[in-house]
Coordinates of C-alpha atoms and ligand atoms in Angstrom, one line a residue:
M44 CA 46.8 27.7 30.4
L45 CA 50.3 26.3 29.9
Y46 CA 50.9 27.9 26.5
E47 CA 50.3 31.4 27.7
L48 CA 52.3 30.8 30.9
A49 CA 55.2 29.6 28.8
L50 CA 55.0 32.8 26.7
G51 CA 54.9 34.8 29.9
T52 CA 57.9 32.9 31.2
L53 CA 59.9 33.7 28.1
E54 CA 59.1 37.4 28.7
N55 CA 59.9 37.3 32.4
V56 CA 63.3 35.7 32.2
D57 CA 64.7 38.9 30.7
N58 CA 66.9 37.4 28.1
K59 CA 67.4 38.6 24.5
I60 CA 67.3 35.2 22.9
A61 CA 64.3 34.2 25.0
S62 CA 62.5 37.3 23.7
S63 CA 63.4 36.4 20.2
F64 CA 62.0 32.9 20.6
R65 CA 58.9 34.4 22.2
N66 CA 58.3 36.4 19.1
D67 CA 58.3 33.2 17.0
F68 CA 55.4 31.8 18.9
P69 CA 51.9 33.3 18.0
E70 CA 49.4 34.5 20.5
L71 CA 47.0 31.7 21.7
N72 CA 44.0 33.2 19.9
Q73 CA 45.8 32.7 16.5
L74 CA 46.2 29.0 17.0
S75 CA 43.9 26.0 17.2
A76 CA 43.9 23.4 19.9
V77 CA 42.9 19.7 20.2
D78 CA 42.4 17.5 23.2
L79 CA 45.2 15.0 23.4
K80 CA 44.5 11.7 25.2
P81 CA 46.4 11.8 28.6
S82 CA 49.2 9.4 28.9
I83 CA 51.1 9.1 32.2
L84 CA 54.6 7.7 32.6
P85 CA 55.8 6.4 36.0
I86 CA 58.1 9.4 36.7
A87 CA 55.5 12.0 35.9
A88 CA 54.6 12.4 39.6
S89 CA 58.1 13.7 40.2
V90 CA 56.9 17.1 39.0
L91 CA 55.6 17.4 42.6
K92 CA 59.1 17.1 44.0
V93 CA 61.2 19.3 41.8
G94 CA 64.0 21.6 42.9
N95 CA 63.9 25.3 43.5
T96 CA 61.9 27.6 41.1
A97 CA 62.6 31.2 40.3
P98 CA 60.1 34.2 40.4
S99 CA 60.0 34.0 36.6
T100 CA 59.1 30.3 36.6
I101 CA 57.0 29.6 39.7
S102 CA 53.6 30.2 37.9
I103 CA 54.2 27.7 35.1
V104 CA 55.7 25.1 37.5
H105 CA 52.5 25.3 39.7
E106 CA 50.4 24.9 36.5
I107 CA 52.5 21.8 35.5
Q108 CA 52.0 20.4 39.0
E109 CA 48.2 20.9 38.8
T110 CA 47.8 19.5 35.3
Y111 CA 50.4 16.8 34.9
Q112 CA 47.9 13.9 35.1
S113 CA 46.1 15.2 32.0
Q114 CA 49.2 15.6 29.8
Q115 CA 50.3 13.3 27.1
W116 CA 53.7 12.3 28.5
R117 CA 56.1 10.6 26.0
Q118 CA 59.5 9.0 25.9
P119 CA 60.7 9.4 22.3
Y120 CA 64.0 7.4 22.8
Q121 CA 64.4 3.7 22.8
A122 CA 65.8 1.9 25.9
D123 CA 69.1 1.2 24.1
D124 CA 69.7 4.7 22.9
F125 CA 71.1 6.1 26.1
G126 CA 70.5 3.1 28.5
L127 CA 67.7 2.1 30.8
D128 CA 68.5 4.6 33.5
F129 CA 67.9 7.4 31.1
F130 CA 64.9 5.7 29.5
N131 CA 63.1 5.3 32.8
N132 CA 64.1 8.6 34.3
T133 CA 63.3 11.2 31.6
A134 CA 60.0 12.2 30.1
W135 CA 58.4 14.9 28.0
F136 CA 55.0 16.3 27.2
P137 CA 54.0 18.7 24.4
I138 CA 52.4 22.1 24.8
A139 CA 52.5 23.1 21.1
D140 CA 53.5 20.7 18.3
V141 CA 52.1 19.4 15.0
E142 CA 49.8 17.1 16.8
G143 CA 48.8 19.4 19.6
P144 CA 47.6 20.1 22.1
I145 CA 48.2 23.6 20.6
L146 CA 48.5 22.9 16.9
F147 CA 51.8 24.5 15.6
S148 CA 54.2 23.4 12.9
K149 CA 56.8 26.1 12.8
G150 CA 58.2 25.2 16.2
L151 CA 57.9 23.0 19.2
M152 CA 57.1 23.8 22.8
E153 CA 57.3 21.0 25.3
I154 CA 58.2 20.3 28.9
M155 CA 61.1 18.0 29.9
L156 CA 61.4 16.2 33.2
L157 CA 64.7 14.7 34.4
E158 CA 65.1 12.7 37.6
P159 CA 67.9 13.6 39.9
N160 CA 71.5 13.2 38.6
I161 CA 70.3 11.8 35.2
T162 CA 72.5 12.8 32.3
Y163 CA 70.9 13.6 28.9
P164 CA 74.0 12.7 26.8
N165 CA 75.4 14.4 23.7
H166 CA 72.9 14.8 20.9
K167 CA 72.1 17.4 18.2
H168 CA 69.2 18.4 15.9
S169 CA 68.5 20.8 13.1
P170 CA 66.1 23.1 14.8
E171 CA 67.5 25.9 17.0
E172 CA 66.7 25.3 20.6
L173 CA 66.1 27.1 23.8
Y174 CA 65.9 25.6 27.3
V175 CA 64.5 27.6 30.2
I176 CA 65.2 25.9 33.5
L177 CA 61.9 26.0 35.4
A178 CA 62.8 24.1 38.5
G179 CA 66.0 22.6 39.8
N180 CA 69.4 23.0 38.2
V181 CA 71.6 21.3 35.6
W182 CA 75.2 21.0 34.5
W183 CA 75.2 22.0 30.8
Q184 CA 77.9 21.3 28.2
S185 CA 77.7 22.4 24.6
D186 CA 80.1 22.3 21.7
N187 CA 82.9 20.8 23.8
Q188 CA 83.1 23.9 26.1
K189 CA 83.6 23.6 29.8
A190 CA 80.4 22.4 31.7
C191 CA 78.6 25.2 33.5
R192 CA 75.7 25.1 36.0
K193 CA 72.3 26.6 35.2
F194 CA 69.6 27.3 37.7
A195 CA 65.8 28.0 37.5
G196 CA 65.1 31.1 35.6
E197 CA 68.2 30.7 33.4
V198 CA 68.3 30.1 29.7
I199 CA 70.4 27.7 27.6
H200 CA 70.6 28.3 23.8
H201 CA 71.7 25.8 21.1
L202 CA 72.2 26.8 17.5
P203 CA 71.2 24.2 14.9
N204 CA 73.3 21.0 15.0
V205 CA 75.4 22.0 18.0
I206 CA 76.2 19.0 20.2
H207 CA 74.9 19.4 23.7
S208 CA 74.3 17.5 27.0
I209 CA 72.9 18.2 30.4
K210 CA 73.0 16.5 33.8
A211 CA 70.3 17.1 36.4
G212 CA 71.2 18.3 39.9
N213 CA 70.1 16.4 43.0
K214 CA 66.4 17.2 42.7
P215 CA 64.0 16.5 39.7
V216 CA 64.4 19.2 37.0
L217 CA 61.7 20.7 34.8
I218 CA 62.7 22.5 31.6
L219 CA 60.7 24.4 29.1
N220 CA 62.1 23.2 25.8
L221 CA 61.5 25.2 22.6
W222 CA 62.5 24.5 19.0
R223 CA 62.0 27.0 16.2
R224 CA 62.0 26.6 12.5
G225 CA 61.2 22.9 12.8
S226 CA 58.7 20.6 14.5
F227 CA 59.7 17.5 16.4
E228 CA 62.3 15.2 14.9
M229 CA 64.4 12.6 16.7
P230 CA 67.7 14.1 17.8
V231 CA 70.9 12.5 16.5
I232 CA 72.9 10.8 19.2
T233 CA 76.6 11.7 19.0
N234 CA 79.6 10.4 20.8
A235 CA 81.6 13.6 20.6
Ligands
FE2_382 FE1 68.4 19.5 22.4

């Protein structure tokens, strides 16, 4: 079950902020679930070709690879937000959100997939955010600081409304994306 594997991943990455996010997500038996209609986007099969995992992330990556065809993949952006390359080469599916599959309104848990070398340009949002790199690696830039590289098993933290961007390495990247104190909203695109 992806929800429990995600909680386990947050425990296993051995990071204080990840532990804090873990504690904001209830145990599975305290939550309800619904079946979401599967929806596949063309890039979804790239989960089978992702970059290196870490010991803390390999279980959830295997589960994503086994279940990707039954997930409700989505592309929340429009083609002209960040361009067609971004639009066609990024995708997400929810694990816990207001509409399921685990029903939860005080936070968001989803999986993000980026194709190789794709940049997710500057944006911001009001919920606080945690990324756990599950497979592959990214260049990450936040708050106009110097870009740094993050690998599978590593954590990226964004305080509310901090501007951030990432660029995928040369293999597809899987990221566990968490928001707390807010369910899904469209991020604000920034040019900063
Ligand atoms: Fe974000």
